[in-house]
Coordinates of C-alpha atoms and ligand atoms in Angstrom, one line a residue:
M1 CA 83.7 73.4 108.9
N2 CA 83.9 73.1 112.7
R3 CA 85.6 75.6 114.9
R4 CA 88.9 73.7 115.3
D5 CA 89.4 73.3 111.5
F6 CA 88.5 76.9 111.1
I7 CA 91.1 78.0 113.6
K8 CA 93.7 75.7 112.0
T9 CA 93.2 77.2 108.5
S10 CA 93.0 80.8 109.5
A11 CA 96.2 80.3 111.6
S12 CA 98.2 78.6 109.0
V13 CA 97.8 80.7 105.9
G14 CA 100.9 79.4 104.2
L15 CA 102.3 82.8 103.3
S16 CA 105.4 84.0 105.0
A17 CA 104.3 87.6 104.9
V18 CA 101.0 87.1 106.6
S19 CA 100.4 89.3 109.6
A20 CA 100.0 86.8 112.3
V21 CA 96.6 86.8 114.0
S22 CA 97.0 85.9 117.6
I23 CA 94.0 84.0 118.7
P24 CA 93.4 84.6 122.3
T25 CA 94.0 81.4 124.2
A26 CA 90.7 81.9 126.0
I27 CA 88.9 81.3 122.7
L28 CA 90.7 78.2 121.8
G29 CA 89.3 76.5 124.9
M30 CA 85.8 77.9 124.4
S31 CA 82.9 76.4 122.7
E32 CA 81.7 78.0 119.4
L33 CA 81.8 81.8 119.5
S34 CA 78.3 82.6 118.5
E35 CA 76.7 85.6 117.0
D36 CA 74.7 85.9 120.2
S37 CA 77.8 86.7 122.1
K38 CA 78.8 90.3 123.0
P39 CA 80.5 92.4 120.2
A40 CA 84.1 93.4 120.9
I41 CA 83.2 97.0 121.2
L42 CA 80.9 96.1 124.2
G43 CA 83.7 94.2 125.8
G44 CA 83.2 90.8 124.1
T45 CA 85.9 88.6 122.6
P46 CA 86.7 89.4 118.9
F47 CA 86.1 86.5 116.5
P48 CA 89.4 85.0 115.2
Y49 CA 90.0 87.0 112.1
N50 CA 92.9 87.3 109.6
N51 CA 93.3 90.7 107.8
G52 CA 95.3 89.0 105.0
P53 CA 98.9 89.2 104.1
S54 CA 100.7 92.5 104.7
W55 CA 101.4 94.3 101.5
P56 CA 103.4 94.2 99.3
I57 CA 104.5 90.6 99.0
L58 CA 107.9 89.7 97.6
Q59 CA 107.6 87.2 94.7
G60 CA 111.2 86.1 94.7
E61 CA 113.0 87.6 91.8
E62 CA 113.0 91.2 93.0
K63 CA 116.4 91.3 94.8
E64 CA 118.3 89.7 92.0
S65 CA 116.8 92.0 89.4
I66 CA 117.4 95.1 91.4
L67 CA 121.0 94.2 92.0
K68 CA 121.5 93.6 88.3
V69 CA 120.3 97.1 87.6
L70 CA 122.3 98.5 90.4
E71 CA 125.6 96.8 89.5
T72 CA 125.4 97.4 85.7
G73 CA 124.7 101.1 86.2
N74 CA 121.8 100.7 83.8
W75 CA 119.5 102.8 86.0
C76 CA 117.6 104.8 83.4
R77 CA 115.6 103.3 80.5
S78 CA 117.4 105.4 78.0
G79 CA 120.6 103.6 77.0
S80 CA 119.8 100.6 79.2
S81 CA 120.9 97.2 77.9
L82 CA 118.9 95.4 80.5
N83 CA 115.6 96.7 79.0
M84 CA 113.7 96.3 82.3
N85 CA 111.1 99.0 81.2
I86 CA 110.7 97.4 77.8
Q87 CA 110.4 93.9 79.2
F88 CA 107.7 95.0 81.6
E89 CA 105.9 97.0 79.0
E90 CA 105.8 94.0 76.6
Q91 CA 104.6 91.7 79.4
Y92 CA 101.9 94.0 80.7
A93 CA 100.6 94.9 77.2
Q94 CA 100.3 91.2 76.4
L95 CA 98.6 90.3 79.7
C96 CA 96.1 93.1 79.2
G97 CA 95.5 92.3 75.6
S98 CA 96.6 95.8 74.5
K99 CA 98.9 96.7 71.6
H100 CA 101.1 99.2 73.4
C101 CA 102.2 99.9 76.9
I102 CA 104.2 103.0 78.0
A103 CA 105.6 102.8 81.6
T104 CA 105.5 106.0 83.6
N105 CA 106.7 107.1 87.0
S106 CA 103.2 107.2 88.5
G107 CA 99.5 106.7 87.7
T108 CA 99.1 110.5 87.9
S109 CA 101.8 110.8 85.2
A110 CA 100.0 108.3 83.1
L111 CA 96.8 110.4 83.2
V112 CA 98.7 113.7 82.7
A113 CA 100.5 112.2 79.6
S114 CA 97.2 110.9 78.2
L115 CA 95.6 114.3 78.4
A116 CA 98.8 115.9 77.0
A117 CA 98.9 113.5 74.0
L118 CA 95.3 114.4 73.2
E119 CA 96.4 118.1 73.3
T120 CA 94.2 119.1 76.3
G121 CA 94.6 122.7 77.4
P122 CA 93.1 125.8 78.9
G123 CA 89.3 126.0 78.2
D124 CA 88.9 122.3 77.5
E125 CA 86.5 120.4 79.7
V126 CA 87.1 116.8 80.9
I127 CA 84.2 114.8 82.3
T128 CA 84.9 112.5 85.2
S129 CA 83.7 111.0 88.5
P130 CA 83.7 112.8 91.9
Y131 CA 84.1 109.5 93.8
T132 CA 87.8 109.0 93.2
F133 CA 91.3 109.7 94.4
I134 CA 92.3 113.4 93.9
A135 CA 94.8 112.6 91.1
T136 CA 91.9 112.0 88.6
V137 CA 91.0 115.7 89.0
N138 CA 94.5 117.0 89.4
C139 CA 95.7 115.6 86.1
I140 CA 93.0 117.8 84.4
L141 CA 94.1 120.9 86.4
A142 CA 97.7 120.2 85.4
H143 CA 96.6 121.2 81.9
Y144 CA 94.6 124.3 83.1
A145 CA 91.5 122.4 81.8
L146 CA 88.2 122.2 83.6
P147 CA 87.0 119.1 85.4
V148 CA 83.3 118.5 84.9
L149 CA 82.1 116.1 87.5
A150 CA 79.2 113.8 86.8
D151 CA 77.4 112.5 89.9
V152 CA 77.8 108.8 90.9
D153 CA 75.5 105.9 90.6
I154 CA 75.2 105.2 94.3
E155 CA 74.5 101.5 93.8
S156 CA 77.8 100.8 92.0
F157 CA 80.0 103.7 93.4
Q158 CA 80.9 104.4 89.7
L159 CA 80.3 107.5 87.6
D160 CA 76.6 107.6 86.5
A161 CA 77.0 107.3 82.8
S162 CA 73.4 108.6 82.2
R163 CA 74.5 112.0 83.4
I164 CA 77.4 112.4 80.9
E165 CA 75.3 113.5 77.9
S166 CA 73.8 116.6 79.5
L167 CA 77.3 117.7 80.6
I168 CA 78.8 117.6 77.1
T169 CA 79.6 120.9 75.4
E170 CA 81.6 121.9 72.4
N171 CA 84.6 122.2 74.8
T172 CA 84.4 118.6 76.0
K173 CA 87.8 117.2 75.3
A174 CA 87.7 113.8 77.0
C175 CA 85.9 111.6 79.4
I176 CA 87.7 109.8 82.3
P177 CA 85.6 107.1 83.8
V178 CA 87.3 105.7 86.9
H179 CA 87.1 102.0 87.7
I180 CA 86.8 102.8 91.4
G181 CA 87.7 100.0 93.8
G182 CA 88.8 98.1 90.7
A183 CA 85.2 97.5 89.6
P184 CA 84.3 98.5 86.1
A185 CA 82.5 101.7 85.3
N186 CA 79.6 101.1 83.0
L187 CA 81.8 101.3 79.9
D188 CA 79.2 100.3 77.3
A189 CA 77.0 103.2 78.5
V190 CA 80.1 105.6 78.5
F191 CA 81.1 104.6 74.9
N192 CA 77.5 104.9 73.7
V193 CA 77.5 108.5 74.7
C194 CA 81.1 109.4 73.9
D195 CA 81.8 107.5 70.6
P196 CA 79.2 109.2 68.4
K197 CA 80.6 112.6 69.5
N198 CA 84.2 111.5 69.0
I199 CA 85.0 112.2 72.6
P200 CA 88.0 110.1 73.6
V201 CA 87.6 107.9 76.7
I202 CA 90.6 107.7 79.1
E203 CA 90.1 104.8 81.5
D204 CA 91.4 105.6 85.0
A205 CA 92.3 102.0 85.7
C206 CA 94.7 103.0 88.5
Q207 CA 92.8 100.6 90.9
A208 CA 91.7 98.1 88.2
H209 CA 94.6 95.8 87.3
F210 CA 93.2 92.7 85.6
G211 CA 89.6 93.6 86.1
E212 CA 87.4 92.9 83.0
W213 CA 84.6 94.2 80.9
N214 CA 82.9 91.8 78.6
G215 CA 86.0 89.5 78.7
K216 CA 88.5 92.3 77.9
K217 CA 90.9 93.7 80.5
L218 CA 90.1 97.0 82.0
G219 CA 92.4 99.7 80.7
S220 CA 92.5 98.1 77.2
L221 CA 89.2 99.4 76.0
G222 CA 89.5 103.2 76.0
K223 CA 91.6 105.5 73.8
T224 CA 94.1 105.1 76.7
G225 CA 94.0 103.2 80.0
C226 CA 96.0 104.4 82.9
F227 CA 97.4 102.3 85.8
S228 CA 99.1 103.1 89.0
F229 CA 101.8 100.9 90.6
Q230 CA 101.9 102.9 93.9
V231 CA 102.7 100.6 96.8
T232 CA 99.1 99.9 97.9
K233 CA 97.9 99.0 94.5
N234 CA 97.3 95.4 93.4
L235 CA 100.5 95.5 91.3
S236 CA 103.2 97.6 92.8
C237 CA 106.8 98.9 92.6
G238 CA 106.6 101.7 95.2
D239 CA 105.6 104.3 92.8
G240 CA 105.0 103.8 89.1
G241 CA 102.4 103.8 86.3
A242 CA 101.6 102.7 82.8
I243 CA 99.5 103.7 79.8
L244 CA 97.9 101.2 77.5
T245 CA 96.7 102.1 74.0
N246 CA 95.8 100.3 70.8
D247 CA 96.4 103.4 68.7
D248 CA 99.9 103.3 67.0
N249 CA 100.1 107.0 66.4
L250 CA 98.9 107.9 69.9
A251 CA 101.4 105.4 71.3
E252 CA 104.3 107.3 69.7
K253 CA 103.0 110.5 70.9
L254 CA 102.4 109.2 74.4
F255 CA 106.0 108.0 74.5
A256 CA 107.3 111.4 73.4
C257 CA 105.0 113.2 75.9
H258 CA 106.6 111.3 78.7
N259 CA 110.1 111.7 77.3
N260 CA 110.5 115.5 76.8
G261 CA 109.2 115.2 73.2
R262 CA 111.7 112.6 72.1
G263 CA 110.7 109.4 70.4
K264 CA 112.1 105.9 70.8
V265 CA 115.5 106.9 69.5
S266 CA 119.0 106.5 70.8
S267 CA 119.9 108.6 73.8
L268 CA 122.1 110.8 71.7
D269 CA 119.5 111.5 69.0
F270 CA 118.2 115.0 70.1
R271 CA 115.2 115.3 67.8
Y272 CA 112.0 116.6 69.4
G273 CA 108.3 116.5 68.7
S274 CA 106.6 119.9 68.9
F275 CA 104.2 119.4 71.7
R276 CA 104.1 119.9 75.4
A277 CA 106.1 117.1 77.1
S278 CA 107.9 116.4 80.3
N279 CA 110.0 113.7 81.8
L280 CA 107.6 111.1 83.3
R281 CA 109.9 108.1 82.8
M282 CA 110.0 105.0 85.0
T283 CA 113.5 104.0 86.3
E284 CA 114.9 100.6 85.5
F285 CA 114.7 99.7 89.2
Q286 CA 110.9 100.0 89.1
G287 CA 110.7 98.0 85.8
A288 CA 112.8 95.3 87.5
I289 CA 110.4 95.1 90.5
L290 CA 107.3 95.1 88.3
S291 CA 108.3 92.2 86.1
A292 CA 109.1 90.1 89.3
Q293 CA 105.8 91.2 90.8
L294 CA 103.8 89.9 87.8
K295 CA 104.4 86.3 89.0
N296 CA 101.2 85.7 91.0
V297 CA 99.2 88.7 89.9
E298 CA 96.6 86.8 88.0
K299 CA 96.3 84.1 90.7
N300 CA 95.8 86.7 93.3
A301 CA 93.2 88.5 91.2
K302 CA 91.2 85.2 91.1
I303 CA 91.4 84.7 94.8
R304 CA 90.2 88.3 95.4
N305 CA 87.4 87.8 93.0
D306 CA 86.2 84.5 94.6
N307 CA 86.3 86.0 98.1
G308 CA 84.8 89.3 97.0
L309 CA 81.8 87.7 95.3
Y310 CA 81.4 85.3 98.3
L311 CA 81.5 88.2 100.8
S312 CA 78.9 90.0 98.8
S313 CA 76.6 87.0 98.8
L314 CA 76.8 87.0 102.6
L315 CA 76.6 90.8 103.2
K316 CA 73.6 91.4 100.9
E317 CA 71.5 89.2 103.2
I318 CA 72.1 91.6 106.1
P319 CA 69.3 94.3 106.5
G320 CA 70.8 97.8 105.8
I321 CA 74.0 96.5 104.1
Y322 CA 74.5 97.0 100.4
P323 CA 77.6 95.6 98.6
A324 CA 78.6 97.8 95.7
K325 CA 76.8 96.6 92.6
I326 CA 79.0 95.3 89.7
Y327 CA 77.6 96.0 86.3
D328 CA 76.6 93.0 84.1
G329 CA 79.6 92.0 82.0
G330 CA 82.1 93.3 84.5
T331 CA 84.6 91.6 86.8
S332 CA 86.2 93.6 89.5
A333 CA 89.9 93.8 90.2
W334 CA 88.9 94.3 93.9
H335 CA 91.4 96.9 94.8
L336 CA 88.8 97.8 97.4
Y337 CA 85.8 95.8 98.8
M338 CA 83.2 98.5 98.9
F339 CA 79.7 98.5 100.5
R340 CA 77.2 100.9 101.8
I341 CA 75.3 101.0 105.1
N342 CA 71.8 102.5 105.3
P343 CA 71.9 103.8 108.9
E344 CA 68.1 103.7 109.5
E345 CA 67.8 100.1 108.3
F346 CA 70.9 98.9 110.0
G347 CA 70.5 100.8 113.3
L348 CA 73.9 102.5 113.5
S349 CA 75.7 105.3 111.6
R350 CA 78.5 104.4 109.2
D351 CA 81.2 105.6 111.7
Q352 CA 79.7 103.6 114.5
L353 CA 79.8 100.4 112.4
V354 CA 83.4 101.2 111.3
A355 CA 84.4 101.6 115.0
A356 CA 82.6 98.4 116.0
L357 CA 84.3 96.4 113.2
N358 CA 87.7 97.9 114.1
A359 CA 87.1 96.7 117.7
E360 CA 86.7 93.2 116.2
R361 CA 90.2 93.8 114.7
I362 CA 88.6 93.8 111.2
T363 CA 90.3 96.6 109.3
C364 CA 87.9 98.9 107.5
Y365 CA 87.6 102.6 106.5
G366 CA 84.9 105.1 105.6
G367 CA 86.8 105.9 102.3
Y368 CA 86.8 109.2 100.5
G369 CA 85.3 112.2 102.2
A370 CA 82.7 114.2 100.4
M371 CA 85.2 116.6 98.7
D372 CA 83.9 120.0 97.9
W373 CA 85.2 119.8 94.3
V374 CA 83.8 123.1 93.1
G375 CA 85.4 124.9 96.0
Y376 CA 88.7 123.0 95.5
V377 CA 88.9 124.0 91.8
K378 CA 88.0 127.6 92.5
N379 CA 90.8 127.8 95.0
V380 CA 93.3 126.1 92.7
Y381 CA 92.4 128.6 90.0
N382 CA 92.5 131.6 92.2
T383 CA 95.8 132.6 90.8
K384 CA 97.0 135.4 88.4
A385 CA 97.7 132.8 85.7
A386 CA 94.4 131.0 85.9
R387 CA 92.4 134.3 86.0
R388 CA 93.7 135.1 82.5
I389 CA 91.7 132.1 81.4
Y390 CA 88.8 131.8 83.9
S391 CA 87.1 134.8 85.5
E392 CA 85.4 134.5 88.8
K393 CA 82.1 134.7 87.0
F394 CA 83.0 132.0 84.6
L395 CA 83.9 129.6 87.4
E396 CA 80.7 130.5 89.2
D397 CA 78.7 129.3 86.1
W398 CA 80.9 126.2 85.7
G399 CA 80.3 125.4 89.4
E400 CA 76.5 125.5 88.9
R401 CA 76.6 122.7 86.4
I402 CA 78.1 120.4 89.0
Q403 CA 75.5 118.7 91.2
L404 CA 76.9 115.9 93.4
S405 CA 74.1 115.0 95.9
Q406 CA 74.5 111.3 95.3
N407 CA 78.3 111.5 95.9
I408 CA 77.7 113.4 99.2
K409 CA 75.3 110.7 100.3
L410 CA 77.7 107.9 99.2
C411 CA 80.6 109.4 101.1
S412 CA 78.6 109.3 104.3
E413 CA 77.5 105.7 103.8
A414 CA 80.5 103.9 102.3
I415 CA 82.8 101.4 104.0
W416 CA 85.9 99.8 102.5
F417 CA 87.9 96.7 103.1
M418 CA 91.4 96.6 101.5
Q419 CA 92.5 94.3 98.7
N420 CA 94.8 92.2 100.9
Q421 CA 91.9 91.3 103.2
L422 CA 90.4 89.4 100.2
L423 CA 93.6 87.4 100.0
A424 CA 92.9 85.8 103.4
P425 CA 91.4 82.3 103.5
K426 CA 87.7 82.3 102.6
E427 CA 86.5 81.6 106.2
N428 CA 87.5 85.1 107.1
M429 CA 84.7 86.4 104.8
D430 CA 82.3 84.4 107.0
V431 CA 83.8 86.1 110.1
I432 CA 83.2 89.5 108.6
A433 CA 79.5 88.6 108.1
S434 CA 79.2 87.1 111.5
A435 CA 80.8 90.1 113.1
I436 CA 78.4 92.5 111.3
R437 CA 75.4 90.4 112.3
R438 CA 76.6 90.3 115.9
I439 CA 77.0 94.1 115.9
Q440 CA 73.5 94.4 114.4
K441 CA 72.0 92.5 117.3
N442 CA 73.4 95.1 119.7
T443 CA 72.8 98.3 117.9
K444 CA 71.0 100.0 120.8
A445 CA 73.8 99.3 123.3
I446 CA 76.5 100.4 120.7
A447 CA 74.6 103.6 119.7
S448 CA 74.5 104.6 123.4
L449 CA 78.2 104.2 124.0
Ligands
PLP501 C1 96.3 105.6 92.8 C2 95.3 106.4 91.9 C3 95.7 107.3 91.0 C4 97.1 107.9 91.0 O1 98.1 107.0 91.0 P1 99.6 107.4 91.6 O2 100.4 106.3 91.1 O3 99.4 107.4 93.1 O4 100.0 108.7 91.0 C5 94.8 107.9 90.1 N1 93.5 107.5 90.2 C6 93.1 106.6 91.1 C7 91.6 106.2 91.0 C8 94.0 106.0 92.0 O5 93.5 105.1 92.9

């Protein structure tokens, strides 16, 4: 494609919500901007680049559906004749190939309810990944249980399944692999360790809508699979969540756990199950938005996958750049495009590369900081209530089991692009690669800034 065609396509993305890229008029008249030109951080002209549509994108039916809920007064799922929650649950379960879906008010609530339904409590241990959003750990602490963090596989950014076995004790209650970035954890390896020991696997699929493992949708393979519909997620209603399960009994219990112990009964039937429960329900407004948002969700997943794989094919050729590996049999949902920089090989630190890319107007972030998880949990449990369960000495011993050297390294080398950047026309992937190559040709000058 020549420069003029390229500018034409990147400037006319055909989506009304696209954040317009203003291409400097100077470039339009210029001959091909080459990788030998000066990087933007050194005063050069940024390549024309499109960060993708601003997010979320209205799909058309949202307004009408919300107004219907508003005007009928059917705002809560209990007693609603519009069945916005139920409709969404049926659609989502079907799209994901799962038997049951329970909508919740957040992804965190989906995780909390999953652990509640498994009767997790004080003294129980839950094995999970340190490279995740804090909710994955907080849902464990919500039950006064102990997170046991297994280090990451730095190549894939996912929990290193080979470390699970040595962390299992008689107190292990569950394992929560996180499909970070939307890319699958190594589920076969996780099930191979957990299944023989009857340790239930809860998939944290909060970033992994419509990702796949061996042809099955992520979130449909574990005892439960938990999703988030928070506004940045690939499927969104502001805040919201869902739990998938194929287990009929567990589905009933999950429903009751999120509905103060009450089953799927009329709103005036006050019978309760005898287990710890809460109100974690989704409103009908959220259900209405989600059903409308399902419209292009699979089409967008395909676009992200095509662009993500294409970007990896370009970036892996650049010395010192390592796209996150996707395990064989897996398809990423691409909530994040994740890669690592090896600072010695590349010639810049991670933060220097992020700054240089941002100067090119290419949005990117360093991602999760290396959280001191042991210190965090010790602080959270430094209360009178927690001390009745966990002495200082006990937490000291627990902390010694947790070794996260790979996670610390990963957190200093990772760079993320966001999911909507993968919805931009394919040429923008070429621009990212060109920009990184141009930056690499000038590492000495950039490092001395
Ligand atoms: C977003 C997210 C959650 C929590 O979801 P909320 O809807 O924000 O409560 C949990 N785990 C991961 C990995 C997430 O990205």
